[in-house]
Short mmCIF file of C-alpha atoms in Angstrom, two decimals:
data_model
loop_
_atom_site.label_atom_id
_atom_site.label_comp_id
_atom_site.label_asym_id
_atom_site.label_seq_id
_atom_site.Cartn_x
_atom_site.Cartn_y
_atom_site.Cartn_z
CA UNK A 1 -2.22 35.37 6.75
CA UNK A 2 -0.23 32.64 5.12
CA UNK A 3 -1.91 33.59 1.74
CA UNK A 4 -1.11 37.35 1.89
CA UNK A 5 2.54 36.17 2.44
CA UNK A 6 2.56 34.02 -0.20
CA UNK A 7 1.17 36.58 -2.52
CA UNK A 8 3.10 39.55 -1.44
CA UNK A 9 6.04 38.04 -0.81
CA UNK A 10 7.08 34.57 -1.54
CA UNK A 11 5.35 34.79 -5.46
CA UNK A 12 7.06 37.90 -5.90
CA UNK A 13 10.54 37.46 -4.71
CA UNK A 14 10.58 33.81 -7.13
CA UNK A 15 8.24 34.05 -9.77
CA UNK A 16 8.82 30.49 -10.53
CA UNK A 17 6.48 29.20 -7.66
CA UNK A 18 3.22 30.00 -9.56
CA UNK A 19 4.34 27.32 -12.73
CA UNK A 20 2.94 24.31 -13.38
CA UNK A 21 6.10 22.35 -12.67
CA UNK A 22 6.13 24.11 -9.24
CA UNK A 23 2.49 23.77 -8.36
CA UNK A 24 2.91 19.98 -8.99
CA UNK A 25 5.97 19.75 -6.84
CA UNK A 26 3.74 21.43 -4.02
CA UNK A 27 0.57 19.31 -4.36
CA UNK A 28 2.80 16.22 -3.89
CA UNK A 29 4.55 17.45 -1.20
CA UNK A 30 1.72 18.38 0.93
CA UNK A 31 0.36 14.52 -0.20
CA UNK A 32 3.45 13.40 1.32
CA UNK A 33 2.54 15.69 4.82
CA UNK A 34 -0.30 14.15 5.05
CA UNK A 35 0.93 10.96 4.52
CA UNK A 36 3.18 11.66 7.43
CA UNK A 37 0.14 13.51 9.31
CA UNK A 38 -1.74 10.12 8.99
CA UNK A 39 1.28 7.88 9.91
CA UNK A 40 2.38 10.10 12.74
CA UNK A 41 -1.26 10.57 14.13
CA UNK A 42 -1.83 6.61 14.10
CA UNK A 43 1.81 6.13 16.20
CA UNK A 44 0.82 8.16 18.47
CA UNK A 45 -2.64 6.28 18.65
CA UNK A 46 -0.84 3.24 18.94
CA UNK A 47 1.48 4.53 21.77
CA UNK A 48 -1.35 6.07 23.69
CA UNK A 49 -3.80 2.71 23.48
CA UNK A 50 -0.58 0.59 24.18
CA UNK A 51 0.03 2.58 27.72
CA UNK A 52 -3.87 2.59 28.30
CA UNK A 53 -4.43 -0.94 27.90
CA UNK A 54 -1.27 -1.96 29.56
CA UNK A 55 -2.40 0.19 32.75
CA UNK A 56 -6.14 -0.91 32.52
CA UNK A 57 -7.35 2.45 31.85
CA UNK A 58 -10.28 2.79 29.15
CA UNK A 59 -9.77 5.52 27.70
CA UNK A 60 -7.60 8.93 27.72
CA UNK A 61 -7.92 12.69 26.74
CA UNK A 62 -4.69 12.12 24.64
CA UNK A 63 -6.60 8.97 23.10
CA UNK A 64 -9.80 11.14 22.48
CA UNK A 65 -7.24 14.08 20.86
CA UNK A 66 -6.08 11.77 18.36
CA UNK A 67 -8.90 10.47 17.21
CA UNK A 68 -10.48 13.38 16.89
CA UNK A 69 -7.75 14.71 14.71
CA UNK A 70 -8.09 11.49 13.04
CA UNK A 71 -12.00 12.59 12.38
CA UNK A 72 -11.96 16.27 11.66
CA UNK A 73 -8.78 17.10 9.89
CA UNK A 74 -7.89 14.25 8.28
CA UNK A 75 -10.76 13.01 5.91
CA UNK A 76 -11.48 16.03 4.12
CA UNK A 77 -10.20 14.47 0.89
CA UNK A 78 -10.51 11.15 -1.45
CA UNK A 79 -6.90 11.09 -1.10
CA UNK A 80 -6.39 11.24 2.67
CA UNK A 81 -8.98 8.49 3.06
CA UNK A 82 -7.17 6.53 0.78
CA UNK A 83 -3.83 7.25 2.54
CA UNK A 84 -5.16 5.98 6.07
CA UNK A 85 -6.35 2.92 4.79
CA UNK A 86 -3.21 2.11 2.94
CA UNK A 87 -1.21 2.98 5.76
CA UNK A 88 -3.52 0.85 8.20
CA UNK A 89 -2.58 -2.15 5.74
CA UNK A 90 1.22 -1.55 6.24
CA UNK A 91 3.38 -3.41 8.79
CA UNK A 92 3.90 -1.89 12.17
CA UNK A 93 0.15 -0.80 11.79
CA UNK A 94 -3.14 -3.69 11.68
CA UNK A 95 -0.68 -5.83 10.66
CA UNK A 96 1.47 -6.53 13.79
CA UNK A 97 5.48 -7.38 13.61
CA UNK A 98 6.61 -9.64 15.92
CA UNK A 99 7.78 -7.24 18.18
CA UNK A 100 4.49 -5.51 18.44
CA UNK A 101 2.97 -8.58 19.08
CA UNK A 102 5.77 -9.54 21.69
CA UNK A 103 5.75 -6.43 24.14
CA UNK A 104 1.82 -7.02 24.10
CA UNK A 105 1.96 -10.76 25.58
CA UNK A 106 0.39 -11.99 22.81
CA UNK A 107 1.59 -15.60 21.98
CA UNK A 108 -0.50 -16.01 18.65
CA UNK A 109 -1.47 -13.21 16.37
CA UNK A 110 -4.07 -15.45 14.37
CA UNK A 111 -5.12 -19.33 15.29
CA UNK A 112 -7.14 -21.69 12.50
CA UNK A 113 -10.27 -22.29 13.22
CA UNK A 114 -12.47 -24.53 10.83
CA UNK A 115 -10.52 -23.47 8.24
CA UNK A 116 -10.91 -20.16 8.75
CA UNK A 117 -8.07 -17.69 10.34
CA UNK A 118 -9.12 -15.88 13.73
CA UNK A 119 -7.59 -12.70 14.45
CA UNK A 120 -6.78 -12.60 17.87
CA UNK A 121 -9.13 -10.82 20.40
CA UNK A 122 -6.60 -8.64 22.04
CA UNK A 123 -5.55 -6.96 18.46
CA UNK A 124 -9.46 -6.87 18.00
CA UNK A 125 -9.62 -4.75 20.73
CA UNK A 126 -6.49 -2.34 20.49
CA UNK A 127 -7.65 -1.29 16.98
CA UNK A 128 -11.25 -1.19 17.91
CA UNK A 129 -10.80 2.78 18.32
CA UNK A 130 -9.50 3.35 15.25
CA UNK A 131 -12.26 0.66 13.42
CA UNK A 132 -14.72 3.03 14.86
CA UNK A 133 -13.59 5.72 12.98
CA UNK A 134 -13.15 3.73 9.99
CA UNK A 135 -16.86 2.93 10.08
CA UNK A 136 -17.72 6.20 11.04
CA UNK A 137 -16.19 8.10 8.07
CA UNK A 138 -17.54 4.83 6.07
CA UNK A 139 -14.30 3.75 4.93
CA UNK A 140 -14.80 0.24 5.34
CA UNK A 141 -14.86 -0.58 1.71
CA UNK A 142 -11.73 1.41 1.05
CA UNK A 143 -9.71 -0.79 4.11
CA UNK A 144 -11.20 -4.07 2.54
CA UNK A 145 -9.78 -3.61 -0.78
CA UNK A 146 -6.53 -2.26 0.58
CA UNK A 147 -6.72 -6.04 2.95
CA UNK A 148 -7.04 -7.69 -0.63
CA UNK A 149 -4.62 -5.69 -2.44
CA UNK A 150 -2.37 -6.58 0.09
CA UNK A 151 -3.00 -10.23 0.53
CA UNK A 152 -2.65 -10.25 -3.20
CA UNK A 153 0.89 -8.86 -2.84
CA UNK A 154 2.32 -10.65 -0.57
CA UNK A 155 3.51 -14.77 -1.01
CA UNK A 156 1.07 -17.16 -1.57
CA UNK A 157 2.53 -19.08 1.22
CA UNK A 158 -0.41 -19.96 3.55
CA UNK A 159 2.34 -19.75 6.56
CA UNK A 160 3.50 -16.92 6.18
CA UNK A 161 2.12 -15.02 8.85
CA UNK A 162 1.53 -11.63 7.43
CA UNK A 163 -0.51 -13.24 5.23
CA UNK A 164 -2.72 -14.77 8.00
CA UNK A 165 -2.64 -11.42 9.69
CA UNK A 166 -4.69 -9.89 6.42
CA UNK A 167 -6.77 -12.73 6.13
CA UNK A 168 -8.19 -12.64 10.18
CA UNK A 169 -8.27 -8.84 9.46
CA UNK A 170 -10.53 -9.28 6.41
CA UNK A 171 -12.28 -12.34 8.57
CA UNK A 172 -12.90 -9.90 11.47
CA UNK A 173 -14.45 -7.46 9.54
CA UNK A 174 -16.37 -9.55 7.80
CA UNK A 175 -17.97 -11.18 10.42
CA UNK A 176 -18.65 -8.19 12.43
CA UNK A 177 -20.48 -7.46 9.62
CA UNK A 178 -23.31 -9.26 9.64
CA UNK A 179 -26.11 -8.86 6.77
CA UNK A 180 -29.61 -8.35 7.28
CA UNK A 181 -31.80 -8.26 4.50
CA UNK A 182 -28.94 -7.27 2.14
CA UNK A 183 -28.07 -4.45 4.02
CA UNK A 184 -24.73 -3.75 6.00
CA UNK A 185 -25.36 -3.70 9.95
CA UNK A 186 -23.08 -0.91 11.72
CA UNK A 187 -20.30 -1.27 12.93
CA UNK A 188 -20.96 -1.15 16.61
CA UNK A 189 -21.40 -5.03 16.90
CA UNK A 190 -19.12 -7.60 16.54
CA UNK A 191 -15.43 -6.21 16.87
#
């Protein structure tokens, strides 16, 4: 229906719409929707796994929804698997801000262990939905490089806590990743 109006109507009334600087203008704004699709879908996630956890429930229908959409509409392209992963990366997202962190009682985001950076379990466990799907769609390689491009962004201060945040992301992972006989174990384990 949309396409009949756009052809009957819309394209005829301004016949500007069907040039190339036009049709480029449209591609990147529906990029940009889907970039907000993406960011929007993993908020509400985030809200819906924050009020589940905090009231001990498992799981919810809304939870399931969102996932879902997460699943089915949003990985049809290259570019929309590359926009969750980069948005995943971003702050607010697997990389908590102190408030996050705050209004979920957690006192330490990452801890050292053997010189290594642990991601702490409760984080582990809120994203565990969404790491799921990651696996699932087999995105893991695209969310790894978009952990290193990030880590290579950001100060090489070994403080800094964002920075630790990446690293027990990428150590997570990693180690929920076990080998065996060169090939990658699912994703199941581990995390």
């Amino acid at each position: 229906m949309i396409d009949l109006l756009r052809r009957e109507y819309w394209d005829a009334l301004d016949p500007q719409v069907t040039s190339p600087r036009m049709k480029e203008y449209v591609a990147e704004s529906s990029d940009f929707r889907a970039g907000d699709d993406i960011a929007s879908l993993l908020l509400d996630f985030q809200q819906e796994q924050f009020q589940a956890l905090m009231s001990g429930k498992k799981t919810s229908q809304r939870r399931h929804e969102i996932l879902h959409s997460l699943r089915e509409r949003l990985f049809k392209t290259a570019d929309a698997r590359n926009t969750f992963c980069s948005t995943l990366v971003l702050d607010g997202y697997l990389i908590a801000t102190d408030e996050q962190t705050e209004s979920l009682n957690i006192t330490e985001a990452v801890t050292e262990v053997d010189d290594r950076v642990e991601l702490n379990k409760f984080l582990q466990l809120f994203w565990k939905p969404i790491l799921e799907v990651v696996c699932q769609k087999k995105l893991l390689p695209i969310l790894m490089l978009a952990l290193v491009k990030r880590l290579s962004k950001t100060s090489q201060n070994t403080e800094d806590c964002t920075n630790n945040l990446t690293l027990g992301w990428i150590n997570a992972i990693c180690t929920a990743m076990p080998l065996v006989d060169g090939k990658s174990v699912s994703c199941k384990g581990g995390m």
